[in-house]
């Protein structure tokens, strides 16, 4: 009778080869190996190579017994054979090799035990490997399975197969991670569930779903969609603190609400793949299912504003705000907060962080602020008008600019055309009211000499003993420079920051402003060209302006910004070497706005100007520039709605007149309603006999020019230009990211809902920069056991009590070991540094809750 060799648990593929070689070295010519499960079929080529100098490997295929037997009978006595069959040995009556098997050696290997050892699994998982031998028959699947940490799945090995199939890209097996991958794949005819069925873990998957969420559903092709619907509906009503309606109890998962909350928070926070927002895509499919049931249509706005799982909630909130603006209701609140605070809260939600809704919320916030500002009445004297504008009035222009920009970035949404029309009406009315008041009180001769633009060089540059840089940004309106100033105020490498102002001459245009900012004894507006002669010299380009600067100080130089913006620190130092006065001409806003094809991008250009100037000042600082000014040649008026015929004043002219939309220069006497004039002799301090005529409102003369962007006239926006003085430091920045500290001293958890009081120790300042953090709980194996919360450390409040916020983290509903330790993870989202705070659990068994 043949000899049987049976290898057990301590065996691997190398030992298979070793054992077979031993059998042949014992003098056996033929070794039969009936591999019942075909577990080593993929290794035949490896065995063939390993036994090449010992024996011939024959793979016994079905229907080839007689052929194989003849091959063996006709073999030379010196030849040895390993006959491998990936099937069980057939019954005696069907086994034509039975007589040869009886006098040969029969070899057996336990593939599951070899695999168990290879994967490092405990002995109790031998049966699991055998039950799922089809899954483990593939090397690639085995390799992916082996990457998971055994401690994370030894009690639920089927979930590790699910994690392998769904290609969970993390070392810890996590059922919520598996479920997220399934929802991201497809809600009907899910490819992963098809593979679960193929490899025998589908029933375990639905058992796990029931265990985690108490979800019950009849098996069908929409089962994943049914589960998704239950998760989203339950979460929505939980956020609203309302009960799930009786008519949709099939979607009520309240018995496992902690797990629903944790999963939904994790799913909402999961990274987008290929710019696809899977959370939103699933929500859209669910909405199609529930929309006909009108679950949320009768709910109050306070309820809707507490939830964030459907984008329809955000749209409803935004339309509701639009309605309040139309009804002119200014004291309304939602859940105790005013509209501007509500929009800021919504910007942190899932949809509020998406570009579309983020733009809309910022748009509505600016509309709300604008509405509050435009109702104020202007002062009735020039000094107060200027002071009011410098203090807060400029914010009307800022809010309008931001509103229009966000509206454009959102894609000009038709649903919000009503609020766009409201904002346009408010702003145009504001401009006209303030322009009329300004022009009723404006007197050029009453302005202090230091604020006249034409005295800039004498008052600020000529008296400076040290090197100074002057950046003149074409059309940099005062309110835009204030935003730039606010950004600089958070830079600890800026030692001193002062905002002054200058009043331009009339007309408030480039050829006047650029000349007025140069050193001079006399300015003269030429009669034959639109140029201002500076002490008899032309000043219509940078080279000519440099010559004028050098007349006042030979150690002067002038550059265009685009000549310098790409230079290195050392190249900048070389460019400025030996110079006392450096003029740099920046042109972002005016270039964009004056072009008819890009006129509607004026406010986007303003944002770009802020970014360019901020970055450039930092580079100048690194090039040892310690003192600089940022100013402008003029401001402008911009209305996003095109000017109508009624807004244009018809004014006859003759050949000697210069006419533009906001001004007319002529010697003639013009007497028309709604028009004022200013003597050029007063503006230029010379004997020019001409006058500048301009509309007393925000309207324009009928003339060639832009439809939205105009300048040259008399208004605060056109004439009041910034003079931002900056002194920099060469010291290294000491700025640090804002921190978060846990106020709670109790580190024992007694409920699945864990309140966390978080404090920001220091307010945002030049040395403390805003930072965002992600908070979540993990077990001692680093397995996440809660949803993820994003907390922003961005408060500028001085009182420490106003920098404390309370959030709630929801733990997974499972059994927790009172003797184990758990951690609250606080992850910095900027540098991804992590701090951990240790907790213990004192929870009753979830089944008893």
CSV table of C-alpha atoms in Angstrom, one decimal, residues 83-401:
chain,number,residue,atom,x,y,z
A,83,UNK,CA,1.6,13.9,-10.5
A,84,UNK,CA,-0.5,16.9,-9.3
A,85,UNK,CA,-4.3,17.0,-9.5
A,86,UNK,CA,-6.2,20.2,-8.4
A,87,UNK,CA,-9.1,17.9,-7.7
A,88,UNK,CA,-10.0,15.2,-5.2
A,89,UNK,CA,-9.0,11.6,-6.0
A,90,UNK,CA,-11.8,10.1,-8.0
A,91,UNK,CA,-13.8,7.0,-6.9
A,92,UNK,CA,-12.1,3.6,-7.4
A,93,UNK,CA,-14.3,2.7,-10.4
A,94,UNK,CA,-13.3,5.9,-12.1
A,95,UNK,CA,-9.7,6.0,-11.1
A,96,UNK,CA,-7.5,4.5,-13.9
A,97,UNK,CA,-4.4,5.3,-11.9
A,98,UNK,CA,-5.6,3.5,-8.7
A,99,UNK,CA,-3.1,0.6,-9.0
A,100,UNK,CA,-0.2,3.0,-9.4
A,101,UNK,CA,-1.3,5.2,-6.5
A,102,UNK,CA,-1.3,2.1,-4.3
A,103,UNK,CA,2.4,1.4,-4.8
A,104,UNK,CA,3.5,5.0,-4.9
A,105,UNK,CA,3.6,7.9,-2.4
A,106,UNK,CA,0.5,10.1,-1.8
A,107,UNK,CA,1.3,13.6,-0.8
A,108,UNK,CA,-1.2,16.0,0.9
A,109,UNK,CA,-0.7,19.7,2.0
A,110,UNK,CA,-3.2,21.8,4.0
A,111,UNK,CA,-3.4,25.0,1.9
A,112,UNK,CA,-5.5,26.8,4.5
A,113,UNK,CA,-3.0,26.1,7.2
A,114,UNK,CA,-0.2,27.3,5.0
A,115,UNK,CA,-2.1,30.5,4.2
A,116,UNK,CA,-3.1,31.0,7.9
A,117,UNK,CA,0.6,30.9,8.8
A,118,UNK,CA,1.5,33.1,5.9
A,119,UNK,CA,-1.0,35.7,7.0
A,120,UNK,CA,-0.2,35.3,10.7
A,121,UNK,CA,-3.8,34.5,11.6
A,122,UNK,CA,-4.9,32.8,14.8
A,123,UNK,CA,-5.8,29.1,14.6
A,124,UNK,CA,-9.5,29.7,15.1
A,125,UNK,CA,-9.6,31.3,11.6
A,126,UNK,CA,-8.6,28.0,9.8
A,127,UNK,CA,-12.3,27.3,9.1
A,128,UNK,CA,-12.8,30.9,7.9
A,129,UNK,CA,-10.0,30.4,5.4
A,130,UNK,CA,-11.5,27.1,4.2
A,131,UNK,CA,-15.0,28.6,3.8
A,132,UNK,CA,-13.6,31.4,1.7
A,133,UNK,CA,-11.0,29.4,-0.3
A,134,UNK,CA,-12.2,30.9,-3.6
A,135,UNK,CA,-11.4,34.4,-2.4
A,136,UNK,CA,-8.0,33.5,-1.1
A,137,UNK,CA,-7.1,31.5,-4.3
A,138,UNK,CA,-5.9,34.8,-5.9
A,139,UNK,CA,-2.5,36.1,-5.1
A,140,UNK,CA,-3.5,39.8,-5.5
A,141,UNK,CA,-6.4,39.5,-3.2
A,142,UNK,CA,-4.3,37.7,-0.6
A,143,UNK,CA,-1.7,40.5,-0.8
A,144,UNK,CA,-4.3,43.2,-0.3
A,145,UNK,CA,-5.8,41.2,2.6
A,146,UNK,CA,-2.4,40.8,4.2
A,147,UNK,CA,-1.9,44.6,4.5
A,148,UNK,CA,-4.6,45.0,7.1
A,149,UNK,CA,-3.8,44.9,10.8
A,150,UNK,CA,-5.0,41.6,12.3
A,151,UNK,CA,-6.1,43.2,15.5
A,152,UNK,CA,-8.6,45.3,13.6
A,153,UNK,CA,-10.5,42.4,12.2
A,154,UNK,CA,-9.7,39.1,14.0
A,155,UNK,CA,-13.2,39.1,15.6
A,156,UNK,CA,-14.9,40.0,12.2
A,157,UNK,CA,-12.7,38.5,9.5
A,158,UNK,CA,-15.5,38.7,6.9
A,159,UNK,CA,-15.3,42.5,7.1
A,160,UNK,CA,-11.6,42.3,6.1
A,161,UNK,CA,-12.6,40.5,2.9
A,162,UNK,CA,-15.1,43.3,2.3
A,163,UNK,CA,-12.3,45.9,3.0
A,164,UNK,CA,-10.1,44.0,0.5
A,165,UNK,CA,-12.8,44.0,-2.2
A,166,UNK,CA,-13.6,47.7,-1.7
A,167,UNK,CA,-9.9,48.5,-1.7
A,168,UNK,CA,-9.9,50.2,1.7
A,169,UNK,CA,-6.7,52.3,1.7
A,170,UNK,CA,-5.8,52.2,5.3
A,171,UNK,CA,-4.1,49.6,7.7
A,172,UNK,CA,-7.2,49.2,9.9
A,173,UNK,CA,-10.3,47.4,8.8
A,174,UNK,CA,-13.2,49.7,9.4
A,175,UNK,CA,-16.8,48.7,8.5
A,176,UNK,CA,-17.8,52.4,8.1
A,177,UNK,CA,-15.0,52.7,5.6
A,178,UNK,CA,-16.3,49.7,3.7
A,179,UNK,CA,-19.8,51.2,3.7
A,180,UNK,CA,-18.5,54.6,2.4
A,181,UNK,CA,-16.9,52.8,-0.5
A,182,UNK,CA,-20.1,51.0,-1.3
A,183,UNK,CA,-22.2,54.2,-1.3
A,184,UNK,CA,-19.6,55.9,-3.5
A,185,UNK,CA,-19.7,53.1,-6.0
A,186,UNK,CA,-23.4,52.8,-6.9
A,187,UNK,CA,-26.7,52.7,-5.2
A,188,UNK,CA,-28.2,50.2,-7.7
A,189,UNK,CA,-26.5,47.1,-9.0
A,190,UNK,CA,-23.5,47.8,-6.8
A,191,UNK,CA,-20.3,46.1,-8.1
A,192,UNK,CA,-18.9,45.6,-4.6
A,193,UNK,CA,-22.0,43.8,-3.4
A,194,UNK,CA,-21.8,41.6,-6.5
A,195,UNK,CA,-18.3,40.6,-5.4
A,196,UNK,CA,-19.5,40.1,-1.8
A,197,UNK,CA,-22.0,37.6,-3.1
A,198,UNK,CA,-19.4,35.9,-5.3
A,199,UNK,CA,-17.0,35.4,-2.4
A,200,UNK,CA,-19.6,34.5,0.2
A,201,UNK,CA,-19.7,37.6,2.5
A,202,UNK,CA,-22.9,39.3,1.3
A,203,UNK,CA,-25.1,38.0,4.1
A,204,UNK,CA,-22.4,39.0,6.6
A,205,UNK,CA,-22.4,42.5,5.2
A,206,UNK,CA,-26.2,42.9,5.7
A,207,UNK,CA,-25.9,41.4,9.1
A,208,UNK,CA,-23.3,44.0,10.0
A,209,UNK,CA,-25.5,46.7,8.6
A,210,UNK,CA,-28.4,45.5,10.8
A,211,UNK,CA,-26.1,45.3,13.8
A,212,UNK,CA,-24.7,48.8,13.3
A,213,UNK,CA,-27.9,50.7,12.2
A,214,UNK,CA,-30.9,48.4,13.0
A,215,UNK,CA,-31.7,48.5,9.3
A,216,UNK,CA,-34.0,45.9,7.9
A,217,UNK,CA,-34.9,45.5,4.2
A,218,UNK,CA,-35.9,42.8,1.8
A,219,UNK,CA,-33.1,41.8,-0.5
A,220,UNK,CA,-33.6,43.7,-3.8
A,221,UNK,CA,-31.5,45.8,-6.2
A,222,UNK,CA,-32.4,49.0,-4.5
A,223,UNK,CA,-31.4,47.8,-1.0
A,224,UNK,CA,-28.3,50.1,-0.9
A,225,UNK,CA,-30.5,53.1,-1.9
A,226,UNK,CA,-33.0,52.1,0.8
A,227,UNK,CA,-30.2,52.1,3.4
A,228,UNK,CA,-28.9,55.5,2.1
A,229,UNK,CA,-32.4,56.9,2.4
A,230,UNK,CA,-32.8,55.7,6.0
A,231,UNK,CA,-29.4,57.1,6.9
A,232,UNK,CA,-30.0,60.6,5.4
A,233,UNK,CA,-33.6,60.9,6.7
A,234,UNK,CA,-32.7,59.8,10.2
A,235,UNK,CA,-29.7,62.2,10.3
A,236,UNK,CA,-31.8,65.1,9.0
A,237,UNK,CA,-34.5,64.8,11.7
A,238,UNK,CA,-31.9,64.1,14.4
A,239,UNK,CA,-30.1,67.4,13.5
A,240,UNK,CA,-33.4,69.2,13.7
A,241,UNK,CA,-34.2,67.5,17.0
A,242,UNK,CA,-37.4,66.2,15.6
A,243,UNK,CA,-39.0,62.7,15.4
A,244,UNK,CA,-39.0,60.9,12.1
A,245,UNK,CA,-42.6,61.1,10.8
A,246,UNK,CA,-44.8,58.1,11.2
A,247,UNK,CA,-45.4,57.8,7.4
A,248,UNK,CA,-41.7,57.0,6.8
A,249,UNK,CA,-41.0,54.8,9.8
A,250,UNK,CA,-39.3,52.3,7.4
A,251,UNK,CA,-36.4,54.9,7.3
A,252,UNK,CA,-36.2,55.4,11.0
A,253,UNK,CA,-32.9,54.3,12.4
A,254,UNK,CA,-33.2,56.1,15.8
A,255,UNK,CA,-32.5,53.0,17.8
A,256,UNK,CA,-28.9,53.3,16.5
A,257,UNK,CA,-28.8,57.0,16.2
A,258,UNK,CA,-25.2,57.3,17.6
A,259,UNK,CA,-23.9,55.1,14.8
A,260,UNK,CA,-26.0,57.0,12.2
A,261,UNK,CA,-24.5,60.3,13.3
A,262,UNK,CA,-21.0,59.0,13.4
A,263,UNK,CA,-21.1,57.4,10.0
A,264,UNK,CA,-22.8,60.4,8.4
A,265,UNK,CA,-20.2,62.8,9.9
A,266,UNK,CA,-17.4,60.6,8.6
A,267,UNK,CA,-19.0,60.2,5.2
A,268,UNK,CA,-19.6,64.0,4.9
A,269,UNK,CA,-15.9,64.6,5.9
A,270,UNK,CA,-14.4,62.0,3.6
A,271,UNK,CA,-12.1,63.3,0.9
A,272,UNK,CA,-13.5,63.8,-2.6
A,273,UNK,CA,-12.2,61.6,-5.3
A,274,UNK,CA,-11.7,63.0,-8.8
A,275,UNK,CA,-13.6,66.1,-7.7
A,276,UNK,CA,-16.7,64.0,-7.1
A,277,UNK,CA,-18.7,64.8,-4.0
A,278,UNK,CA,-20.0,61.4,-3.2
A,279,UNK,CA,-21.9,62.6,-0.1
A,280,UNK,CA,-23.8,65.0,-2.3
A,281,UNK,CA,-24.4,62.5,-5.1
A,282,UNK,CA,-26.0,60.0,-2.7
A,283,UNK,CA,-28.0,62.9,-1.1
A,284,UNK,CA,-29.3,63.8,-4.6
A,285,UNK,CA,-30.5,60.2,-5.2
A,286,UNK,CA,-32.1,60.0,-1.8
A,287,UNK,CA,-33.9,63.3,-2.4
A,288,UNK,CA,-35.4,61.8,-5.6
A,289,UNK,CA,-36.9,59.1,-3.4
A,290,UNK,CA,-38.3,61.3,-0.6
A,291,UNK,CA,-39.2,64.5,-2.4
A,292,UNK,CA,-42.8,63.4,-3.2
A,293,UNK,CA,-43.4,62.7,0.4
A,294,UNK,CA,-42.9,66.4,1.3
A,295,UNK,CA,-41.1,65.5,4.5
A,296,UNK,CA,-39.6,69.0,5.0
A,297,UNK,CA,-41.8,71.4,3.2
A,298,UNK,CA,-43.9,72.4,6.2
A,299,UNK,CA,-41.0,72.8,8.6
A,300,UNK,CA,-39.9,76.2,10.0
A,301,UNK,CA,-36.7,77.8,8.8
A,302,UNK,CA,-35.3,77.4,12.4
A,303,UNK,CA,-35.6,73.6,11.9
A,304,UNK,CA,-34.2,73.6,8.4
A,305,UNK,CA,-31.2,75.7,9.5
A,306,UNK,CA,-30.1,73.1,12.0
A,307,UNK,CA,-29.6,70.4,9.3
A,308,UNK,CA,-27.2,70.1,6.5
A,309,UNK,CA,-27.5,66.7,4.7
A,310,UNK,CA,-29.4,68.0,1.7
A,311,UNK,CA,-28.4,70.9,-0.5
A,312,UNK,CA,-32.1,71.8,-0.8
A,313,UNK,CA,-31.9,73.0,2.8
A,314,UNK,CA,-29.2,75.5,1.8
A,315,UNK,CA,-31.2,76.7,-1.1
A,316,UNK,CA,-34.3,77.2,1.0
A,317,UNK,CA,-32.3,79.1,3.6
A,318,UNK,CA,-30.8,81.4,1.0
A,319,UNK,CA,-34.2,82.0,-0.6
A,320,UNK,CA,-35.6,82.8,2.8
A,321,UNK,CA,-32.9,85.4,3.4
A,322,UNK,CA,-33.7,86.9,0.0
A,323,UNK,CA,-37.3,87.2,1.1
A,324,UNK,CA,-36.4,88.9,4.3
A,325,UNK,CA,-34.4,91.4,2.3
A,326,UNK,CA,-37.3,92.0,0.0
A,327,UNK,CA,-39.6,92.5,2.9
A,328,UNK,CA,-37.1,94.9,4.5
A,329,UNK,CA,-37.1,92.9,7.8
A,330,UNK,CA,-33.8,93.8,9.5
A,331,UNK,CA,-34.2,92.4,13.0
A,332,UNK,CA,-35.0,88.8,12.1
A,333,UNK,CA,-33.0,85.9,13.7
A,334,UNK,CA,-32.7,82.2,13.1
A,335,UNK,CA,-32.1,80.0,16.1
A,336,UNK,CA,-31.1,83.1,18.0
A,337,UNK,CA,-28.5,84.4,15.6
A,338,UNK,CA,-28.7,87.2,13.0
A,339,UNK,CA,-28.5,86.6,9.3
A,340,UNK,CA,-24.8,87.4,8.9
A,341,UNK,CA,-23.9,85.0,11.7
A,342,UNK,CA,-26.2,82.4,10.2
A,343,UNK,CA,-24.4,82.6,6.8
A,344,UNK,CA,-21.0,82.2,8.5
A,345,UNK,CA,-22.3,79.1,10.3
A,346,UNK,CA,-23.6,77.7,7.1
A,347,UNK,CA,-20.3,78.2,5.3
A,348,UNK,CA,-18.8,75.5,7.5
A,349,UNK,CA,-21.4,72.9,6.6
A,350,UNK,CA,-20.9,70.3,3.9
A,351,UNK,CA,-22.5,72.2,1.1
A,352,UNK,CA,-21.5,75.6,2.5
A,353,UNK,CA,-17.9,74.6,1.9
A,354,UNK,CA,-18.6,73.8,-1.8
A,355,UNK,CA,-17.7,76.8,-4.1
A,356,UNK,CA,-21.3,77.4,-5.3
A,357,UNK,CA,-23.0,77.6,-1.9
A,358,UNK,CA,-20.0,79.3,-0.3
A,359,UNK,CA,-20.2,82.1,-2.9
A,360,UNK,CA,-24.0,82.4,-2.3
A,361,UNK,CA,-23.7,82.6,1.5
A,362,UNK,CA,-20.9,85.2,1.2
A,363,UNK,CA,-23.1,87.1,-1.3
A,364,UNK,CA,-26.1,87.1,1.0
A,365,UNK,CA,-24.0,88.1,4.0
A,366,UNK,CA,-22.7,91.1,2.0
A,367,UNK,CA,-26.2,92.0,0.9
A,368,UNK,CA,-27.3,91.9,4.6
A,369,UNK,CA,-24.5,94.2,5.7
A,370,UNK,CA,-25.0,96.5,2.7
A,371,UNK,CA,-28.7,96.9,3.6
A,372,UNK,CA,-27.8,98.0,7.1
A,373,UNK,CA,-25.3,100.5,5.9
A,374,UNK,CA,-27.2,102.2,3.0
A,375,UNK,CA,-30.0,103.5,5.3
A,376,UNK,CA,-27.7,106.0,7.0
A,377,UNK,CA,-28.0,109.7,6.1
A,378,UNK,CA,-25.0,111.6,5.0
A,379,UNK,CA,-23.4,114.5,7.0
A,380,UNK,CA,-24.0,117.9,5.6
A,381,UNK,CA,-20.4,119.3,5.6
A,382,UNK,CA,-17.3,118.3,3.7
A,383,UNK,CA,-15.1,117.5,6.7
A,384,UNK,CA,-17.7,115.2,8.3
A,385,UNK,CA,-18.4,113.5,5.0
A,386,UNK,CA,-14.7,112.7,4.6
A,387,UNK,CA,-14.3,111.5,8.2
A,388,UNK,CA,-17.5,109.3,8.0
A,389,UNK,CA,-16.3,107.7,4.8
A,390,UNK,CA,-12.8,107.1,6.2
A,391,UNK,CA,-14.2,105.5,9.4
A,392,UNK,CA,-16.9,103.2,8.1
A,393,UNK,CA,-18.6,104.6,5.0
A,394,UNK,CA,-16.2,102.9,2.6
A,395,UNK,CA,-17.6,99.6,3.8
A,396,UNK,CA,-20.7,100.2,1.6
A,397,UNK,CA,-18.4,100.1,-1.5
A,398,UNK,CA,-16.6,97.0,0.0
A,399,UNK,CA,-19.9,95.1,0.6
A,400,UNK,CA,-21.2,96.0,-2.8
A,401,UNK,CA,-17.9,94.9,-4.4
